[in-house]
mmCIF file of C-alpha atoms in Angstrom:
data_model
loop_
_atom_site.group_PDB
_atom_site.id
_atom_site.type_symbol
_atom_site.label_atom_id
_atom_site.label_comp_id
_atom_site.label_asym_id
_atom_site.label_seq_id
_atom_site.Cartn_x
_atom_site.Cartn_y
_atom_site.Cartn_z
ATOM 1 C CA UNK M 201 117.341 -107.629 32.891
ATOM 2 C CA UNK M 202 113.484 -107.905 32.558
ATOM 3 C CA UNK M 203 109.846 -106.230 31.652
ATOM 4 C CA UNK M 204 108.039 -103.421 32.955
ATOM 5 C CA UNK M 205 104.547 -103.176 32.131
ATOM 6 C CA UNK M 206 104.611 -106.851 30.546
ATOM 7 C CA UNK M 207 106.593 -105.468 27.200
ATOM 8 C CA UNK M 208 109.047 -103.035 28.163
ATOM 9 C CA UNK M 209 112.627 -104.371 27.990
ATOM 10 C CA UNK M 210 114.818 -103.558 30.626
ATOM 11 C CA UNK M 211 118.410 -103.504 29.790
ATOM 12 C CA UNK M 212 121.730 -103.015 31.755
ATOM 13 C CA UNK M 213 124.560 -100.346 30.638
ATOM 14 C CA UNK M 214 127.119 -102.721 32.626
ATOM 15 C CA UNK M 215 127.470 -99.933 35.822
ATOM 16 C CA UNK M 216 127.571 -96.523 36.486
ATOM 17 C CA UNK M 217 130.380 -95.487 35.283
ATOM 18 C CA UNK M 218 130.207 -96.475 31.531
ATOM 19 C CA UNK M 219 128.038 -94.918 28.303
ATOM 20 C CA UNK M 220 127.530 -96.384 25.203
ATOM 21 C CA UNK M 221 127.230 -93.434 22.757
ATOM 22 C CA UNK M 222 125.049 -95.174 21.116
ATOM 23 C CA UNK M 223 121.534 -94.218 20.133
ATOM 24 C CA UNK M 224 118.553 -95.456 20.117
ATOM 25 C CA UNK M 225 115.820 -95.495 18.318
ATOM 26 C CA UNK M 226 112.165 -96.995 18.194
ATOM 27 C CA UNK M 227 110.115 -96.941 14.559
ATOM 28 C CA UNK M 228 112.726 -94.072 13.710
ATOM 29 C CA UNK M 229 111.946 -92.631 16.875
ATOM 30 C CA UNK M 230 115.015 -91.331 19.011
ATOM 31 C CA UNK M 231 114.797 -92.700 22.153
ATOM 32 C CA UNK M 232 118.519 -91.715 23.874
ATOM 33 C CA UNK M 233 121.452 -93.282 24.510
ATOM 34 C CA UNK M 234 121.400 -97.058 25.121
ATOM 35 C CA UNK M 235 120.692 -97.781 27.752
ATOM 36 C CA UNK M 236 120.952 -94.726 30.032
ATOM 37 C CA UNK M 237 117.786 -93.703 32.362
ATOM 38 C CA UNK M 238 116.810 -91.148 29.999
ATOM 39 C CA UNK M 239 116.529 -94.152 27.201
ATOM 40 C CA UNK M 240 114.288 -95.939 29.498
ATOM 41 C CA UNK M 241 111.823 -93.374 30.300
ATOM 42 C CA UNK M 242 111.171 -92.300 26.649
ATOM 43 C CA UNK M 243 110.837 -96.072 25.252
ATOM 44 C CA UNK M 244 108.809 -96.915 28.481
ATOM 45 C CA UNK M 245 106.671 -93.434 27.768
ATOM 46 C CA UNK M 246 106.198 -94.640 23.921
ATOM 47 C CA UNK M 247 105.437 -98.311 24.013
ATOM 48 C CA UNK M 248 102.691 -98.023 26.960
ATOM 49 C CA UNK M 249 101.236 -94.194 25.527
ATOM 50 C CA UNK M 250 102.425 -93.194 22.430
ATOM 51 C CA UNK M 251 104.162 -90.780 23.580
ATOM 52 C CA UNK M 252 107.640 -88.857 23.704
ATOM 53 C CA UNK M 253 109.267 -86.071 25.522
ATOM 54 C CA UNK M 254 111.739 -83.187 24.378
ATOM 55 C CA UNK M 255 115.686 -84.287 24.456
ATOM 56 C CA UNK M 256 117.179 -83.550 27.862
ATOM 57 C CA UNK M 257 120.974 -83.911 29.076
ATOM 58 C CA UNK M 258 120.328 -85.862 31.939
ATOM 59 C CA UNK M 259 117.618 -87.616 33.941
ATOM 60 C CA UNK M 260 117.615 -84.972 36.914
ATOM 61 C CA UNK M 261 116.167 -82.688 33.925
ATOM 62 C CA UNK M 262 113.364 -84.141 33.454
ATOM 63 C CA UNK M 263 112.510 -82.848 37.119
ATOM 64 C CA UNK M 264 113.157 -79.324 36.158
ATOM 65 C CA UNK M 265 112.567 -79.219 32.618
ATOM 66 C CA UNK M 266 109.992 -81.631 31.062
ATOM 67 C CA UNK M 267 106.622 -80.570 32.107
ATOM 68 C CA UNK M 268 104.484 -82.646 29.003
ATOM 69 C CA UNK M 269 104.548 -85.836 26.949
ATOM 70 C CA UNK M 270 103.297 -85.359 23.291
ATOM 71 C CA UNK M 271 101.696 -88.167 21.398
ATOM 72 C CA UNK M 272 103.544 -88.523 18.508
ATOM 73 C CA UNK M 273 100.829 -89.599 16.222
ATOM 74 C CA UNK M 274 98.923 -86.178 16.548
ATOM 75 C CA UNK M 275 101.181 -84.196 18.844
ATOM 76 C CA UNK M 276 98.875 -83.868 21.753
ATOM 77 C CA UNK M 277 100.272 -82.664 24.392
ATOM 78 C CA UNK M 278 99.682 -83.798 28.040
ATOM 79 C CA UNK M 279 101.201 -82.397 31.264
ATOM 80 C CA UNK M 280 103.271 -84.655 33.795
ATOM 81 C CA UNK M 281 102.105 -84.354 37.471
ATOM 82 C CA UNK M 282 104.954 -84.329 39.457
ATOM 83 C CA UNK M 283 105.250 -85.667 43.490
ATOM 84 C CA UNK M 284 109.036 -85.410 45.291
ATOM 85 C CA UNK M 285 109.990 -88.345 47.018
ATOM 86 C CA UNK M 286 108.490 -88.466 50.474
ATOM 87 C CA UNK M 287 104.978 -86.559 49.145
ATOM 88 C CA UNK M 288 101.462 -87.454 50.300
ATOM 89 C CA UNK M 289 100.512 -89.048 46.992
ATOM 90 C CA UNK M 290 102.281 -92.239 46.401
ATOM 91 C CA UNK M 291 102.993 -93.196 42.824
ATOM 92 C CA UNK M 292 100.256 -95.117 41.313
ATOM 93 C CA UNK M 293 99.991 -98.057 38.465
ATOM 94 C CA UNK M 294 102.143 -96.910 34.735
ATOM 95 C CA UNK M 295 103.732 -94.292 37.011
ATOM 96 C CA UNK M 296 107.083 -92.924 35.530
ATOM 97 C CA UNK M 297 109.292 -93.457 38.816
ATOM 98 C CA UNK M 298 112.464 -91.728 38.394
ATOM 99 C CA UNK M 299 116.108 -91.442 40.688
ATOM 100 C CA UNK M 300 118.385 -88.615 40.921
ATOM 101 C CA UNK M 301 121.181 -88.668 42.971
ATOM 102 C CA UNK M 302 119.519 -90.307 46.056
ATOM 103 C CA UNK M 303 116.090 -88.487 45.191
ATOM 104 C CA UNK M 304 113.181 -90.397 43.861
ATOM 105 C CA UNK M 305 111.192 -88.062 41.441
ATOM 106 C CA UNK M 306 107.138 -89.636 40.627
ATOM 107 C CA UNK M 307 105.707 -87.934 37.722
ATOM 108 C CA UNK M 308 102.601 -89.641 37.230
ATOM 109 C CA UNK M 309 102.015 -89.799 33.065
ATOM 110 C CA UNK M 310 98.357 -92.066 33.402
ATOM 111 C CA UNK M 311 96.156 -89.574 32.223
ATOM 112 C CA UNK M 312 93.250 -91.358 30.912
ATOM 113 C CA UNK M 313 93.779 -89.352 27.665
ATOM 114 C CA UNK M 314 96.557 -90.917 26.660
ATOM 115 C CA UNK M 315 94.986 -94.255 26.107
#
């Protein structure tokens, strides 16, 4: 489908209705299920930080229950910031932009200490 960040492959599950069942992985890395959301946010999250987040059901938990990224080479841990849609603070560059049912989520992940 394309790139995000200049090396991120985007890829299409087909619609909204189907799921793959298959995993993914990075380096050994579980990343999700191709190519659900959820997939995407983790591989995006590793290949431009370094960085993974606990397993989660669905993408409308990461609103409600991922609150840090940890860097897998030395587990550091660094908090998300997190703006509704419709918030003051628009999302800025190597933003994580997520939508839930209708809601756009921004949690912004560009802590300079990731890099």
């Amino acid at each position: 489908m394309g790139y995000a960040s200049t090396n991120v492959e985007a890829y299409s599950n087909g619609n909204d209705t189907y799921t793959s069942k298959e995993n993914s992985y990075l380096y050994g890395i579980y990343m999700g299920i191709k190519w659900q959301c959820v997939e995407y946010s983790r591989r995006w999250l590793f290949i431009r930080k370094g960085c993974v987040f606990k397993s989660i059901e669905g993408a409308a938990d990461m609103w409600t229950q991922v609150d840090y990224a940890q860097r897998v080479v030395d587990k550091k841990c660094f908090s998300f910031k997190k703006y509704a849609n419709g918030s003051s603070s628009p999302p800025i560059n190597e933003s994580n932009i997520l939508q839930v049912l209708g809601i756009i989520f921004s949690s912004d992940n560009n802590n300079r200490s990731f890099n």
